Amino acid sequence: MDTKADIHPPAQLIRQVEKAFKERFDGAPRLFSAPGRINIVGEHTDYSEGWVLPAAIDRFCVTAIRPNQSGAIRVLSLNHGEVSLPRQFERRGDWADYPAGVSAVLTTAGVDIPGCDVVIGSDVPEGAGVSSSAALEVSFAAALLGAAGHDATPFQIARWCQRAENDYVGMPCGIMDQYISAQGAAGHALQIDCRSLSHTAIEIPPGLAFLVIDSLVRHQLVDGGYAARRADCETAARTLGVTVLRDADIDMVTSGDLDERVRKRALHVVQENARVFETGDALRRNEPALAGDLMNQSHESLQTLFEVTCPETDALAAEARQLEGVYGARQMGGGFGGAVLALVDAPSAHTAQEEIVRRYESAAGVRTSGFVCRIAGGVRELSH
Ligand code: GLA
């Protein structure tokens, strides 16, 4: 892996967005991009103020924007169609809630958003656990701020976008996805402390690669499974007498007066937090076998304790581990489907990708896709 060079959205995606803008609205827009992400380890820990280890990837949402004279915020998504965002938020229950929520949060924060024309294009797979929604929110927020002439740090953008998702989309997510999409660093994973909201960058050793394989099972995180897990974690913390599970340890969880389901959830969180540090250290020391093993443990914990995997992602992770050059594999993201992430020797990565796609097709009867990702930087304005 080339760990230093920064990575931009593909020229073809940028051209598509520019062409659509010209055809629909005319004129030359400003362009902003924000990446999707992988999460190496640290799943379902962010909303308990724990630790996570994500990295931004070379899959992007690109937003083109130009102020108009009409006062309306007209948004054309190449994947979903066109809407005119109401100035007063009204939940529609579809993709438009993301830009509408971002616009509502910025307005509440005092940003004076002008009428503008917007085109959004993205090559971040949707529903696959690689944060297509955070990429959309963050690139759209940066674009609106640019159009409004309002300066904001990437960190501030991340906070606003999380609020948009919590308060307007109705998904009680933590900060991980927006944080990494806004602040990712090329060639590095970020070990994020979700209490202090600070991070340490850890270089991904050259010679290692990450492979994302889509199970094609789609989650509906707004539909309750995610919120139920979060509620279990809050119950555990309350029962143990701590603010959040970040403040609990194994002894407290094993000896505390928790019901069995809640104890399992808490055990996952406490051990997963420890795995973030161990995996970060393993990467620093370039010990991929150990990092891979920790990823396998994370999957098992998500399967048996946190209970957010599904038979398809269990099978994919198990298959991936059999392949030459693969050190470990786990389901990634909110869960209930989505993608599996494998840590692999860079020279074996493309062969492993072809092989896992072939095996999944013969086992599940569907042709999936996989990609080897490069580790990108966070949100930015693109120059022409
Ligand atoms: C989703 C949420 C994140 C995080 C993960 C699980 O991606 O948006 O905040 O909770 O699930 O680790």
Coordinates of C-alpha atoms and ligand atoms in Angstrom, one line a residue:
M1 CA 0.0 0.0 0.0
D2 CA 1.3 3.5 -0.9
T3 CA 0.9 5.0 2.5
K4 CA 1.8 8.6 1.8
A5 CA 0.2 9.8 -1.4
D6 CA -3.2 11.4 -1.0
I7 CA -6.0 10.1 -3.0
H8 CA -8.8 11.9 -4.8
P9 CA -12.1 10.8 -6.2
P10 CA -11.9 9.1 -9.6
A11 CA -11.9 11.5 -12.5
Q12 CA -14.9 9.7 -14.0
L13 CA -17.1 10.4 -10.9
I14 CA -16.1 14.0 -10.9
R15 CA -16.9 14.3 -14.6
Q16 CA -20.3 12.7 -14.1
V17 CA -21.2 15.1 -11.4
E18 CA -19.9 18.1 -13.4
K19 CA -21.8 17.0 -16.5
A20 CA -25.0 16.5 -14.6
F21 CA -24.6 19.9 -13.0
K22 CA -24.1 21.5 -16.4
E23 CA -27.1 19.8 -17.9
R24 CA -29.5 20.4 -15.0
F25 CA -28.4 23.8 -13.7
D26 CA -25.7 25.2 -16.0
G27 CA -22.6 27.1 -14.8
A28 CA -19.5 26.0 -13.0
P29 CA -20.0 24.7 -9.5
R30 CA -17.5 24.3 -6.6
L31 CA -16.8 20.7 -5.8
F32 CA -16.4 19.0 -2.4
S33 CA -15.7 15.4 -1.6
A34 CA -15.8 13.2 1.5
P35 CA -14.9 9.5 1.8
G36 CA -16.5 6.3 3.1
R37 CA -14.6 4.3 5.6
I38 CA -13.6 0.9 6.9
N39 CA -13.4 0.1 10.6
I40 CA -10.5 -2.1 11.5
V41 CA -11.8 -2.9 15.0
G42 CA -13.9 -1.2 17.6
E43 CA -17.5 -1.9 16.7
H44 CA -20.4 -0.7 18.7
T45 CA -18.1 1.1 21.1
D46 CA -18.4 4.7 20.0
Y47 CA -21.8 5.5 21.6
S48 CA -20.4 4.1 24.9
E49 CA -17.6 6.7 24.6
G50 CA -15.1 4.0 23.9
W51 CA -12.4 3.6 21.2
V52 CA -12.6 2.9 17.5
L53 CA -10.0 2.3 14.7
P54 CA -11.4 3.4 11.4
A55 CA -9.7 4.6 8.2
A56 CA -11.1 6.6 5.3
I57 CA -11.1 4.8 2.0
D58 CA -11.0 5.7 -1.7
R59 CA -14.7 5.6 -2.2
F60 CA -16.2 9.1 -2.2
C61 CA -19.3 11.2 -2.2
V62 CA -18.8 14.3 -4.5
T63 CA -21.0 17.3 -4.0
A64 CA -21.2 20.1 -6.6
I65 CA -22.7 23.4 -5.5
R66 CA -23.5 26.9 -6.8
P67 CA -25.6 29.6 -5.2
N68 CA -28.8 30.4 -7.2
Q69 CA -31.1 33.4 -7.2
S70 CA -34.3 31.5 -6.4
G71 CA -33.6 31.0 -2.7
A72 CA -34.4 27.2 -3.0
I73 CA -32.0 24.5 -2.2
R74 CA -32.3 22.1 -5.2
V75 CA -30.5 18.8 -4.8
L76 CA -30.1 16.3 -7.6
S77 CA -28.6 13.0 -6.5
L78 CA -27.3 10.9 -9.4
N79 CA -28.4 7.8 -7.5
H80 CA -31.7 8.9 -6.1
G81 CA -33.3 11.7 -8.1
E82 CA -34.1 15.4 -7.3
V83 CA -35.6 17.2 -4.4
S84 CA -36.1 20.7 -3.3
L85 CA -35.2 20.9 0.4
P86 CA -37.9 22.6 2.6
R87 CA -36.4 25.3 4.8
Q88 CA -38.4 23.7 7.7
F89 CA -37.3 20.1 8.1
E90 CA -40.0 17.5 7.3
R91 CA -39.0 13.8 7.6
R92 CA -39.6 11.8 4.4
G93 CA -38.1 8.5 5.4
D94 CA -35.8 8.4 2.4
W95 CA -32.3 9.6 1.3
A96 CA -33.4 13.3 1.2
D97 CA -33.5 13.2 5.0
Y98 CA -29.7 13.3 5.1
P99 CA -29.2 16.5 3.2
A100 CA -32.3 18.0 4.7
G101 CA -31.1 17.1 8.2
V102 CA -27.7 18.6 7.5
S103 CA -29.2 21.8 6.2
A104 CA -31.5 22.0 9.3
V105 CA -28.6 21.5 11.7
L106 CA -26.5 24.2 10.0
T107 CA -29.4 26.6 10.0
T108 CA -29.9 26.0 13.7
A109 CA -26.2 26.7 14.3
G110 CA -26.6 30.1 12.7
V111 CA -25.2 29.4 9.2
D112 CA -27.0 31.5 6.7
I113 CA -27.5 29.1 3.8
P114 CA -28.2 30.8 0.5
G115 CA -30.4 29.2 -2.2
C116 CA -28.2 26.9 -4.2
D117 CA -28.2 24.2 -6.8
V118 CA -26.5 20.9 -5.9
V119 CA -25.6 17.7 -7.6
I120 CA -24.4 14.7 -5.6
G121 CA -22.6 11.6 -7.0
S122 CA -21.2 8.8 -4.9
D123 CA -19.3 5.5 -5.5
V124 CA -19.6 4.5 -1.8
P125 CA -21.7 1.3 -1.8
E126 CA -24.9 1.9 0.1
G127 CA -26.0 -0.3 3.1
A128 CA -22.7 -2.1 3.0
G129 CA -21.3 -0.8 6.3
V130 CA -18.8 1.6 4.7
S131 CA -20.6 4.8 5.7
S132 CA -22.2 6.0 2.5
S133 CA -24.5 8.2 4.6
A134 CA -21.6 9.9 6.5
A135 CA -19.8 10.5 3.2
L136 CA -23.0 12.2 1.9
E137 CA -23.6 14.2 5.0
V138 CA -20.0 15.4 5.3
S139 CA -19.5 16.4 1.7
F140 CA -22.9 18.1 1.6
A141 CA -22.2 20.0 4.8
A142 CA -18.8 21.2 3.5
A143 CA -20.5 22.3 0.3
L144 CA -23.3 24.2 2.1
L145 CA -20.7 25.9 4.4
G146 CA -18.6 26.8 1.3
A147 CA -21.7 28.3 -0.4
A148 CA -22.5 30.2 2.8
G149 CA -18.9 31.5 3.1
H150 CA -18.9 30.0 6.7
D151 CA -15.6 28.7 8.0
A152 CA -15.7 25.5 10.0
T153 CA -13.2 22.9 11.1
P154 CA -13.6 19.2 9.9
F155 CA -14.2 18.4 13.5
Q156 CA -17.1 20.8 13.7
I157 CA -18.5 19.4 10.5
A158 CA -18.4 15.9 11.9
R159 CA -20.3 17.0 15.0
W160 CA -23.0 18.7 13.0
C161 CA -23.4 15.7 10.7
Q162 CA -23.8 13.3 13.6
R163 CA -26.4 15.6 15.0
A164 CA -28.2 15.6 11.7
E165 CA -28.3 11.9 11.7
N166 CA -29.4 11.6 15.4
D167 CA -32.0 14.4 15.5
Y168 CA -33.4 14.5 11.9
V169 CA -32.7 11.1 10.2
G170 CA -33.6 9.4 13.5
M171 CA -30.6 7.0 13.6
P172 CA -28.9 7.1 17.1
C173 CA -25.4 6.6 15.7
G174 CA -22.2 7.5 17.5
I175 CA -19.5 9.8 16.1
M176 CA -17.2 7.3 14.4
D177 CA -18.4 7.6 10.8
Q178 CA -18.7 11.3 10.5
Y179 CA -15.4 11.8 12.4
I180 CA -13.4 9.7 10.1
S181 CA -15.1 10.9 6.9
A182 CA -14.2 14.5 8.0
Q183 CA -10.8 13.9 9.5
G184 CA -9.3 10.8 7.8
A185 CA -5.6 10.8 7.0
A186 CA -4.1 9.2 3.8
G187 CA -2.3 6.0 4.6
H188 CA -3.4 6.0 8.3
A189 CA -6.1 4.6 10.5
L190 CA -7.2 6.9 13.3
Q191 CA -7.5 5.5 16.8
I192 CA -10.3 7.7 18.1
D193 CA -11.1 8.3 21.7
C194 CA -14.9 8.8 21.5
R195 CA -15.0 10.6 24.9
S196 CA -12.3 13.2 24.5
L197 CA -13.0 13.2 20.7
S198 CA -9.3 13.2 19.9
H199 CA -7.3 10.7 17.9
T200 CA -3.9 9.2 17.2
A201 CA -3.0 8.4 13.6
I202 CA -1.5 5.0 13.0
E203 CA 0.3 4.3 9.8
I204 CA -0.9 1.2 7.9
P205 CA 2.3 -0.7 7.3
P206 CA 3.3 -0.9 3.6
G207 CA 2.7 -4.4 2.4
L208 CA -0.8 -4.7 4.0
A209 CA -4.1 -4.2 2.3
F210 CA -7.8 -4.2 3.2
L211 CA -10.3 -6.1 1.2
V212 CA -14.0 -5.2 1.5
I213 CA -16.5 -7.9 0.5
D214 CA -20.2 -7.1 0.3
S215 CA -22.6 -9.8 1.7
L216 CA -25.4 -8.0 -0.2
V217 CA -27.6 -8.5 2.9
R218 CA -28.9 -5.0 3.6
H219 CA -29.3 -3.5 7.1
Q220 CA -32.0 -1.1 8.1
L221 CA -30.3 0.5 11.0
V222 CA -33.0 3.0 11.5
D223 CA -35.4 0.1 12.0
G224 CA -34.5 -0.8 15.6
G225 CA -31.7 -3.4 15.9
Y226 CA -29.1 -0.7 16.3
A227 CA -31.2 1.3 18.8
A228 CA -32.0 -1.8 20.8
R229 CA -28.2 -2.6 21.1
R230 CA -27.6 0.9 22.2
A231 CA -30.4 0.7 24.8
D232 CA -28.9 -2.5 26.2
C233 CA -25.5 -0.8 26.6
E234 CA -27.2 2.1 28.4
T235 CA -29.1 -0.4 30.7
A236 CA -25.8 -2.1 31.5
A237 CA -24.1 1.2 32.4
R238 CA -27.0 2.3 34.6
T239 CA -27.1 -1.0 36.4
L240 CA -23.3 -1.0 37.0
G241 CA -23.5 2.6 38.3
V242 CA -21.3 4.1 35.6
T243 CA -22.1 6.9 33.1
V244 CA -21.3 4.8 30.0
L245 CA -19.6 1.4 29.4
R246 CA -16.3 3.1 28.8
D247 CA -16.1 3.3 32.6
A248 CA -16.7 -0.4 33.2
D249 CA -14.2 -3.2 33.3
I250 CA -14.4 -7.0 32.9
D251 CA -14.7 -7.7 36.6
M252 CA -17.6 -5.3 37.0
V253 CA -19.4 -6.8 34.1
T254 CA -18.9 -10.4 35.1
S255 CA -19.8 -9.8 38.8
G256 CA -22.5 -7.2 38.3
D257 CA -26.2 -7.8 38.6
L258 CA -27.0 -7.8 34.9
D259 CA -29.5 -9.9 33.0
E260 CA -27.9 -12.3 30.6
R261 CA -28.5 -10.5 27.4
V262 CA -27.3 -7.2 28.8
R263 CA -24.2 -8.8 30.3
K264 CA -23.3 -10.2 26.9
R265 CA -23.6 -6.8 25.2
A266 CA -21.5 -5.2 28.0
L267 CA -18.8 -7.9 27.7
H268 CA -18.5 -7.2 24.0
V269 CA -18.0 -3.5 24.5
V270 CA -15.5 -3.8 27.3
Q271 CA -13.4 -6.4 25.4
E272 CA -13.7 -4.6 22.1
N273 CA -12.3 -1.5 23.6
A274 CA -9.3 -3.4 24.7
R275 CA -8.9 -4.9 21.2
V276 CA -8.7 -1.4 19.7
F277 CA -5.5 -0.7 21.7
E278 CA -4.1 -4.2 21.0
T279 CA -4.8 -3.9 17.2
G280 CA -3.3 -0.4 17.1
D281 CA -0.2 -1.7 18.7
A282 CA 0.0 -4.7 16.4
L283 CA -0.2 -2.4 13.4
R284 CA 2.5 -0.1 14.8
R285 CA 4.8 -3.1 15.3
N286 CA 3.8 -4.5 11.9
E287 CA 2.4 -7.7 13.3
P288 CA -0.4 -8.4 10.9
A289 CA -1.0 -12.0 12.2
L290 CA -1.9 -10.5 15.6
A291 CA -4.0 -7.7 14.1
G292 CA -5.9 -10.3 12.0
D293 CA -6.4 -12.5 15.0
L294 CA -7.9 -9.6 16.9
M295 CA -10.2 -8.9 14.0
N296 CA -11.4 -12.5 14.1
Q297 CA -12.1 -12.2 17.8
S298 CA -14.1 -9.1 17.1
H299 CA -16.3 -10.9 14.7
E300 CA -16.9 -13.8 17.0
S301 CA -17.8 -11.3 19.7
L302 CA -20.2 -9.5 17.4
Q303 CA -21.7 -12.9 16.5
T304 CA -22.1 -14.5 19.9
L305 CA -22.2 -11.6 22.4
F306 CA -23.5 -8.5 20.6
E307 CA -25.6 -10.6 18.2
V308 CA -25.5 -8.3 15.2
T309 CA -24.0 -10.6 12.5
C310 CA -26.0 -12.8 10.1
P311 CA -25.4 -16.2 8.6
E312 CA -24.1 -14.6 5.4
T313 CA -21.5 -12.4 7.0
D314 CA -20.5 -15.3 9.4
A315 CA -19.9 -17.5 6.3
L316 CA -18.1 -14.7 4.4
A317 CA -15.7 -14.0 7.2
A318 CA -15.0 -17.7 7.8
E319 CA -14.3 -18.2 4.0
A320 CA -12.1 -15.2 3.8
R321 CA -9.9 -16.5 6.6
Q322 CA -9.2 -19.6 4.6
L323 CA -7.6 -17.7 1.7
E324 CA -3.9 -17.3 1.1
G325 CA -2.5 -14.1 2.4
V326 CA -5.6 -13.2 4.6
Y327 CA -4.7 -12.5 8.3
G328 CA -8.2 -12.0 9.6
A329 CA -11.7 -11.0 8.7
R330 CA -14.8 -9.5 10.4
Q331 CA -18.2 -8.0 9.8
M332 CA -17.9 -4.2 9.8
G333 CA -20.2 -1.4 10.6
G334 CA -23.6 -1.3 12.4
G335 CA -24.3 -4.9 11.4
F336 CA -27.2 -7.2 10.5
G337 CA -25.5 -7.7 7.1
G338 CA -23.3 -5.3 5.1
A339 CA -19.7 -6.0 4.3
V340 CA -16.9 -8.1 5.7
L341 CA -13.4 -6.5 6.0
A342 CA -10.3 -8.7 5.6
L343 CA -6.7 -7.8 6.4
V344 CA -4.5 -9.2 3.7
D345 CA -1.0 -9.2 2.4
A346 CA -1.0 -6.6 -0.4
P347 CA 0.4 -8.9 -3.1
S348 CA -2.3 -11.5 -2.4
A349 CA -5.2 -9.0 -2.2
H350 CA -6.6 -9.1 -5.7
T351 CA -6.4 -12.9 -6.0
A352 CA -8.1 -13.1 -2.6
Q353 CA -10.8 -10.8 -3.8
E354 CA -11.5 -12.8 -6.9
E355 CA -11.5 -16.1 -5.0
I356 CA -13.9 -14.9 -2.2
V357 CA -16.3 -13.5 -4.8
R358 CA -16.2 -16.9 -6.6
R359 CA -16.7 -18.9 -3.4
Y360 CA -19.6 -16.7 -2.2
E361 CA -21.3 -17.1 -5.5
S362 CA -21.1 -20.9 -5.4
A363 CA -22.3 -20.9 -1.7
A364 CA -24.9 -18.2 -1.7
G365 CA -25.9 -18.2 -5.4
V366 CA -25.4 -14.5 -5.8
R367 CA -22.6 -12.6 -7.5
T368 CA -21.2 -10.1 -5.0
S369 CA -18.5 -7.5 -5.4
G370 CA -15.4 -6.8 -3.4
F371 CA -12.8 -4.2 -3.6
V372 CA -9.3 -3.6 -2.3
C373 CA -9.2 -0.2 -0.7
R374 CA -6.6 2.5 -0.4
I375 CA -6.6 4.7 2.7
A376 CA -7.6 8.2 1.8
G377 CA -7.8 11.6 3.5
G378 CA -11.0 13.3 4.8
V379 CA -13.3 16.0 3.5
R380 CA -12.0 18.6 1.1
E381 CA -12.7 21.1 -1.6
L382 CA -11.6 19.8 -5.0
S383 CA -9.7 22.2 -7.3
H384 CA -10.7 22.3 -11.0
Ligands
GLA1 C1 -22.7 2.6 12.5 C2 -22.8 3.9 13.3 C3 -21.5 4.2 14.1 C4 -21.1 3.0 14.9 C5 -21.1 1.7 14.1 C6 -20.9 0.4 14.9 O1 -21.8 2.7 11.5 O2 -23.0 5.0 12.4 O3 -21.6 5.3 14.9 O4 -21.8 2.9 16.0 O5 -22.4 1.6 13.4 O6 -19.6 0.4 15.3

